[in-house]
Amino acid sequence: MTATIEQGTAGKPASGTASVKVWDPLVRIFHWSLAITFTAAYITGDEWEKLHYIIGYIVIGLIAFRLVWGFIGPHHARFWHFVYRPATVFAFLRDSVSLKAKRYIGHNPAGGAMVIALLVLLALQTATGYSMTVESLDSAMPWLEDVHGALANVILALVILHVIGVVVASIEHKENLARSMVTGRKRPE
């Protein structure tokens, strides 16, 4: 990981502008695309069935991409870099409550756990959605629609927790984490 220093006047580093490339363009496109498609799917669920199906297939494609990218992508995109033991996640959350959590350049332990939880639940969500389009499965398992709806609400709750976590970490570490998911860069220290 190399830090690049943005240049000020006369070729000297501008004070306080050192940054490190953290999020590659594909991770950032995935993140915002998933945010948009989940929102669209949630909104269209009961009203625009055909559009809802199309969005579901896009979500499946995004999940498939992220699974592959989690193994072959750059350093901070790889699962091994941000999947922590549950004890580490809980210790991080405990420290976060008192605003004393360690700062991470990539995903912190809670963020890594959220990535995995959302990927798993979105995969289940799309599986139940697809199953409802297969007549033999839908008629054999009438509970699929209830599970599909419940999963949507659980995912929405996790998204809200994710946003709260981003805000808390941004305040705690005095950095705009949402901006870093747009620019791909964070301060190095």
Short mmCIF file of the C-alpha atoms (twelve columns), coordinates in Angstrom:
data_MODEL
# 
_entry.id   MODEL 
# 
loop_
_atom_site.group_PDB 
_atom_site.id 
_atom_site.type_symbol 
_atom_site.label_atom_id 
_atom_site.label_alt_id 
_atom_site.label_comp_id 
_atom_site.label_asym_id 
_atom_site.label_seq_id 
_atom_site.Cartn_x 
_atom_site.Cartn_y 
_atom_site.Cartn_z 
_atom_site.pdbx_PDB_model_num 
ATOM 1   C CA . MET A 1   0.000   0.000   0.000   1 
ATOM 2   C CA . THR A 2   1.559   3.274   -1.039  1 
ATOM 3   C CA . ALA A 3   0.530   6.711   0.075   1 
ATOM 4   C CA . THR A 4   0.299   9.417   -2.489  1 
ATOM 5   C CA . ILE A 5   0.698   12.983  -1.378  1 
ATOM 6   C CA . GLU A 6   -1.328  15.585  -3.174  1 
ATOM 7   C CA . GLN A 7   0.892   18.469  -4.217  1 
ATOM 8   C CA . GLY A 8   0.438   22.023  -2.994  1 
ATOM 9   C CA . THR A 9   1.989   25.109  -4.559  1 
ATOM 10  C CA . ALA A 10  5.596   24.989  -5.756  1 
ATOM 11  C CA . GLY A 11  5.563   21.160  -5.726  1 
ATOM 12  C CA . LYS A 12  5.446   20.937  -1.909  1 
ATOM 13  C CA . PRO A 13  2.950   18.660  -0.199  1 
ATOM 14  C CA . ALA A 14  -0.245  20.440  0.768   1 
ATOM 15  C CA . SER A 15  -0.601  20.206  4.533   1 
ATOM 16  C CA . GLY A 16  -2.875  17.412  5.735   1 
ATOM 17  C CA . THR A 17  -3.712  16.075  2.259   1 
ATOM 18  C CA . ALA A 18  -1.862  12.770  2.300   1 
ATOM 19  C CA . SER A 19  -4.146  9.946   1.216   1 
ATOM 20  C CA . VAL A 20  -3.993  6.241   0.613   1 
ATOM 21  C CA . LYS A 21  -5.861  4.375   -2.102  1 
ATOM 22  C CA . VAL A 22  -8.156  1.943   -0.280  1 
ATOM 23  C CA . TRP A 23  -11.261 1.140   -2.330  1 
ATOM 24  C CA . ASP A 24  -10.711 0.154   -5.943  1 
ATOM 25  C CA . PRO A 25  -13.208 1.411   -8.566  1 
ATOM 26  C CA . LEU A 26  -14.974 -1.959  -8.848  1 
ATOM 27  C CA . VAL A 27  -15.628 -2.182  -5.093  1 
ATOM 28  C CA . ARG A 28  -17.003 1.361   -5.152  1 
ATOM 29  C CA . ILE A 29  -19.221 0.698   -8.187  1 
ATOM 30  C CA . PHE A 30  -20.433 -2.525  -6.562  1 
ATOM 31  C CA . HIS A 31  -21.222 -0.763  -3.271  1 
ATOM 32  C CA . TRP A 32  -23.261 2.073   -4.766  1 
ATOM 33  C CA . SER A 33  -24.916 -0.191  -7.355  1 
ATOM 34  C CA . LEU A 34  -26.036 -2.550  -4.607  1 
ATOM 35  C CA . ALA A 35  -27.340 0.364   -2.533  1 
ATOM 36  C CA . ILE A 36  -29.349 1.638   -5.498  1 
ATOM 37  C CA . THR A 37  -30.664 -1.762  -6.589  1 
ATOM 38  C CA . PHE A 38  -31.681 -2.819  -3.071  1 
ATOM 39  C CA . THR A 39  -33.534 0.474   -2.609  1 
ATOM 40  C CA . ALA A 40  -35.220 0.063   -5.989  1 
ATOM 41  C CA . ALA A 41  -36.145 -3.556  -5.232  1 
ATOM 42  C CA . TYR A 42  -37.568 -2.595  -1.855  1 
ATOM 43  C CA . ILE A 43  -39.676 0.164   -3.419  1 
ATOM 44  C CA . THR A 44  -40.902 -1.893  -6.389  1 
ATOM 45  C CA . GLY A 45  -41.593 -5.111  -4.446  1 
ATOM 46  C CA . ASP A 46  -45.373 -4.903  -4.359  1 
ATOM 47  C CA . GLU A 47  -46.074 -2.490  -7.191  1 
ATOM 48  C CA . TRP A 48  -43.925 -3.123  -10.280 1 
ATOM 49  C CA . GLU A 49  -43.413 -6.873  -10.522 1 
ATOM 50  C CA . LYS A 50  -41.514 -7.019  -13.835 1 
ATOM 51  C CA . LEU A 51  -39.101 -4.244  -12.819 1 
ATOM 52  C CA . HIS A 52  -38.665 -5.939  -9.435  1 
ATOM 53  C CA . TYR A 53  -37.624 -9.178  -11.191 1 
ATOM 54  C CA . ILE A 54  -35.099 -7.353  -13.381 1 
ATOM 55  C CA . ILE A 55  -33.611 -5.632  -10.340 1 
ATOM 56  C CA . GLY A 56  -33.393 -9.004  -8.579  1 
ATOM 57  C CA . TYR A 57  -31.318 -10.417 -11.435 1 
ATOM 58  C CA . ILE A 58  -29.020 -7.393  -11.272 1 
ATOM 59  C CA . VAL A 59  -28.568 -8.006  -7.525  1 
ATOM 60  C CA . ILE A 60  -27.692 -11.657 -8.240  1 
ATOM 61  C CA . GLY A 61  -25.061 -10.483 -10.722 1 
ATOM 62  C CA . LEU A 62  -23.645 -7.990  -8.236  1 
ATOM 63  C CA . ILE A 63  -23.408 -10.653 -5.516  1 
ATOM 64  C CA . ALA A 64  -21.688 -13.070 -7.916  1 
ATOM 65  C CA . PHE A 65  -19.204 -10.366 -8.883  1 
ATOM 66  C CA . ARG A 66  -18.448 -9.499  -5.242  1 
ATOM 67  C CA . LEU A 67  -17.909 -13.141 -4.310  1 
ATOM 68  C CA . VAL A 68  -15.327 -13.512 -7.066  1 
ATOM 69  C CA . TRP A 69  -13.769 -10.117 -6.293  1 
ATOM 70  C CA . GLY A 70  -13.508 -11.110 -2.631  1 
ATOM 71  C CA . PHE A 71  -10.948 -13.727 -3.667  1 
ATOM 72  C CA . ILE A 72  -9.129  -12.149 -6.629  1 
ATOM 73  C CA . GLY A 73  -9.573  -8.395  -6.092  1 
ATOM 74  C CA . PRO A 74  -7.007  -6.023  -4.625  1 
ATOM 75  C CA . HIS A 75  -5.886  -6.180  -0.991  1 
ATOM 76  C CA . HIS A 76  -8.750  -4.327  0.747   1 
ATOM 77  C CA . ALA A 77  -11.399 -6.063  -1.407  1 
ATOM 78  C CA . ARG A 78  -10.363 -9.572  -0.376  1 
ATOM 79  C CA . PHE A 79  -12.361 -11.386 2.289   1 
ATOM 80  C CA . TRP A 80  -9.264  -12.543 4.158   1 
ATOM 81  C CA . HIS A 81  -8.437  -8.883  4.767   1 
ATOM 82  C CA . PHE A 82  -11.646 -8.002  6.595   1 
ATOM 83  C CA . VAL A 83  -13.253 -11.148 7.974   1 
ATOM 84  C CA . TYR A 84  -12.509 -11.348 11.692  1 
ATOM 85  C CA . ARG A 85  -13.351 -13.799 14.468  1 
ATOM 86  C CA . PRO A 86  -16.628 -13.011 16.279  1 
ATOM 87  C CA . ALA A 87  -14.716 -12.130 19.476  1 
ATOM 88  C CA . THR A 88  -12.811 -9.442  17.553  1 
ATOM 89  C CA . VAL A 89  -16.046 -8.063  16.088  1 
ATOM 90  C CA . PHE A 90  -17.713 -7.884  19.521  1 
ATOM 91  C CA . ALA A 91  -14.635 -6.270  21.097  1 
ATOM 92  C CA . PHE A 92  -14.613 -3.684  18.314  1 
ATOM 93  C CA . LEU A 93  -18.328 -2.950  18.832  1 
ATOM 94  C CA . ARG A 94  -17.768 -2.602  22.596  1 
ATOM 95  C CA . ASP A 95  -14.954 -0.108  21.966  1 
ATOM 96  C CA . SER A 96  -17.068 1.753   19.404  1 
ATOM 97  C CA . VAL A 97  -19.809 2.403   21.957  1 
ATOM 98  C CA . SER A 98  -17.275 4.348   24.044  1 
ATOM 99  C CA . LEU A 99  -15.785 5.939   20.867  1 
ATOM 100 C CA . LYS A 100 -12.430 4.263   21.540  1 
ATOM 101 C CA . ALA A 101 -12.314 1.745   18.707  1 
ATOM 102 C CA . LYS A 102 -9.144  1.228   16.715  1 
ATOM 103 C CA . ARG A 103 -9.130  2.850   13.277  1 
ATOM 104 C CA . TYR A 104 -8.717  0.579   10.263  1 
ATOM 105 C CA . ILE A 105 -7.659  1.632   6.778   1 
ATOM 106 C CA . GLY A 106 -9.954  -0.958  5.168   1 
ATOM 107 C CA . HIS A 107 -13.105 -2.453  6.670   1 
ATOM 108 C CA . ASN A 108 -13.132 -2.507  10.440  1 
ATOM 109 C CA . PRO A 109 -14.302 -5.766  12.089  1 
ATOM 110 C CA . ALA A 110 -17.932 -4.597  12.317  1 
ATOM 111 C CA . GLY A 111 -17.873 -3.408  8.707   1 
ATOM 112 C CA . GLY A 112 -16.441 -6.726  7.558   1 
ATOM 113 C CA . ALA A 113 -19.124 -8.633  9.449   1 
ATOM 114 C CA . MET A 114 -21.759 -6.387  7.864   1 
ATOM 115 C CA . VAL A 115 -20.407 -7.111  4.363   1 
ATOM 116 C CA . ILE A 116 -20.694 -10.859 4.963   1 
ATOM 117 C CA . ALA A 117 -24.131 -10.597 6.606   1 
ATOM 118 C CA . LEU A 118 -25.512 -8.488  3.769   1 
ATOM 119 C CA . LEU A 119 -24.066 -10.741 1.064   1 
ATOM 120 C CA . VAL A 120 -25.525 -13.860 2.703   1 
ATOM 121 C CA . LEU A 121 -28.936 -12.295 3.331   1 
ATOM 122 C CA . LEU A 122 -29.110 -10.756 -0.149  1 
ATOM 123 C CA . ALA A 123 -28.251 -14.155 -1.640  1 
ATOM 124 C CA . LEU A 124 -31.085 -15.719 0.386   1 
ATOM 125 C CA . GLN A 125 -33.358 -12.853 -0.613  1 
ATOM 126 C CA . THR A 126 -32.713 -13.348 -4.307  1 
ATOM 127 C CA . ALA A 127 -33.026 -17.132 -3.945  1 
ATOM 128 C CA . THR A 128 -36.461 -16.813 -2.336  1 
ATOM 129 C CA . GLY A 129 -37.470 -14.241 -4.937  1 
ATOM 130 C CA . TYR A 130 -36.398 -16.460 -7.802  1 
ATOM 131 C CA . SER A 131 -38.093 -19.486 -6.207  1 
ATOM 132 C CA . MET A 132 -41.362 -17.579 -6.152  1 
ATOM 133 C CA . THR A 133 -41.162 -17.265 -9.954  1 
ATOM 134 C CA . VAL A 134 -40.920 -21.048 -10.365 1 
ATOM 135 C CA . GLU A 135 -44.529 -22.218 -10.219 1 
ATOM 136 C CA . SER A 136 -43.793 -25.694 -8.829  1 
ATOM 137 C CA . LEU A 137 -41.651 -24.251 -6.014  1 
ATOM 138 C CA . ASP A 138 -44.026 -21.406 -5.247  1 
ATOM 139 C CA . SER A 139 -47.030 -23.708 -4.950  1 
ATOM 140 C CA . ALA A 140 -45.089 -26.298 -2.914  1 
ATOM 141 C CA . MET A 141 -43.711 -23.654 -0.543  1 
ATOM 142 C CA . PRO A 142 -46.342 -20.974 0.027   1 
ATOM 143 C CA . TRP A 143 -44.267 -19.551 2.886   1 
ATOM 144 C CA . LEU A 144 -41.626 -18.255 0.420   1 
ATOM 145 C CA . GLU A 145 -43.392 -14.922 0.034   1 
ATOM 146 C CA . ASP A 146 -43.421 -14.376 3.802   1 
ATOM 147 C CA . VAL A 147 -39.729 -15.256 4.076   1 
ATOM 148 C CA . HIS A 148 -38.925 -12.983 1.119   1 
ATOM 149 C CA . GLY A 149 -40.726 -10.064 2.745   1 
ATOM 150 C CA . ALA A 150 -39.164 -10.695 6.153   1 
ATOM 151 C CA . LEU A 151 -35.673 -10.875 4.633   1 
ATOM 152 C CA . ALA A 152 -36.250 -7.525  2.910   1 
ATOM 153 C CA . ASN A 153 -37.032 -5.939  6.268   1 
ATOM 154 C CA . VAL A 154 -34.069 -7.578  8.011   1 
ATOM 155 C CA . ILE A 155 -31.766 -6.343  5.229   1 
ATOM 156 C CA . LEU A 156 -33.236 -2.856  5.521   1 
ATOM 157 C CA . ALA A 157 -32.548 -2.913  9.273   1 
ATOM 158 C CA . LEU A 158 -28.940 -3.970  8.610   1 
ATOM 159 C CA . VAL A 159 -28.543 -1.201  6.045   1 
ATOM 160 C CA . ILE A 160 -29.737 1.316   8.649   1 
ATOM 161 C CA . LEU A 161 -27.250 -0.141  11.175  1 
ATOM 162 C CA . HIS A 162 -24.540 0.083   8.505   1 
ATOM 163 C CA . VAL A 163 -25.261 3.773   7.907   1 
ATOM 164 C CA . ILE A 164 -25.280 4.434   11.667  1 
ATOM 165 C CA . GLY A 165 -21.931 2.612   11.943  1 
ATOM 166 C CA . VAL A 166 -20.464 4.722   9.147   1 
ATOM 167 C CA . VAL A 167 -21.634 7.927   10.847  1 
ATOM 168 C CA . VAL A 168 -20.288 6.839   14.268  1 
ATOM 169 C CA . ALA A 169 -16.921 5.766   12.818  1 
ATOM 170 C CA . SER A 170 -16.716 8.986   10.791  1 
ATOM 171 C CA . ILE A 171 -17.248 11.049  13.942  1 
ATOM 172 C CA . GLU A 172 -14.988 8.857   16.067  1 
ATOM 173 C CA . HIS A 173 -12.077 8.951   13.635  1 
ATOM 174 C CA . LYS A 174 -12.756 12.425  12.213  1 
ATOM 175 C CA . GLU A 175 -13.018 11.300  8.601   1 
ATOM 176 C CA . ASN A 176 -15.791 11.103  6.043   1 
ATOM 177 C CA . LEU A 177 -16.151 7.377   5.339   1 
ATOM 178 C CA . ALA A 178 -18.958 7.892   2.820   1 
ATOM 179 C CA . ARG A 179 -16.673 10.188  0.807   1 
ATOM 180 C CA . SER A 180 -13.934 7.543   0.858   1 
ATOM 181 C CA . MET A 181 -16.386 5.111   -0.775  1 
ATOM 182 C CA . VAL A 182 -16.767 7.697   -3.557  1 
ATOM 183 C CA . THR A 183 -13.121 8.724   -3.961  1 
ATOM 184 C CA . GLY A 184 -11.537 5.417   -2.938  1 
ATOM 185 C CA . ARG A 185 -9.057  7.248   -0.702  1 
ATOM 186 C CA . LYS A 186 -8.522  7.676   3.046   1 
ATOM 187 C CA . ARG A 187 -5.897  9.355   5.169   1 
ATOM 188 C CA . PRO A 188 -3.040  6.934   5.907   1 
ATOM 189 C CA . GLU A 189 -2.680  7.251   9.695   1 
# 
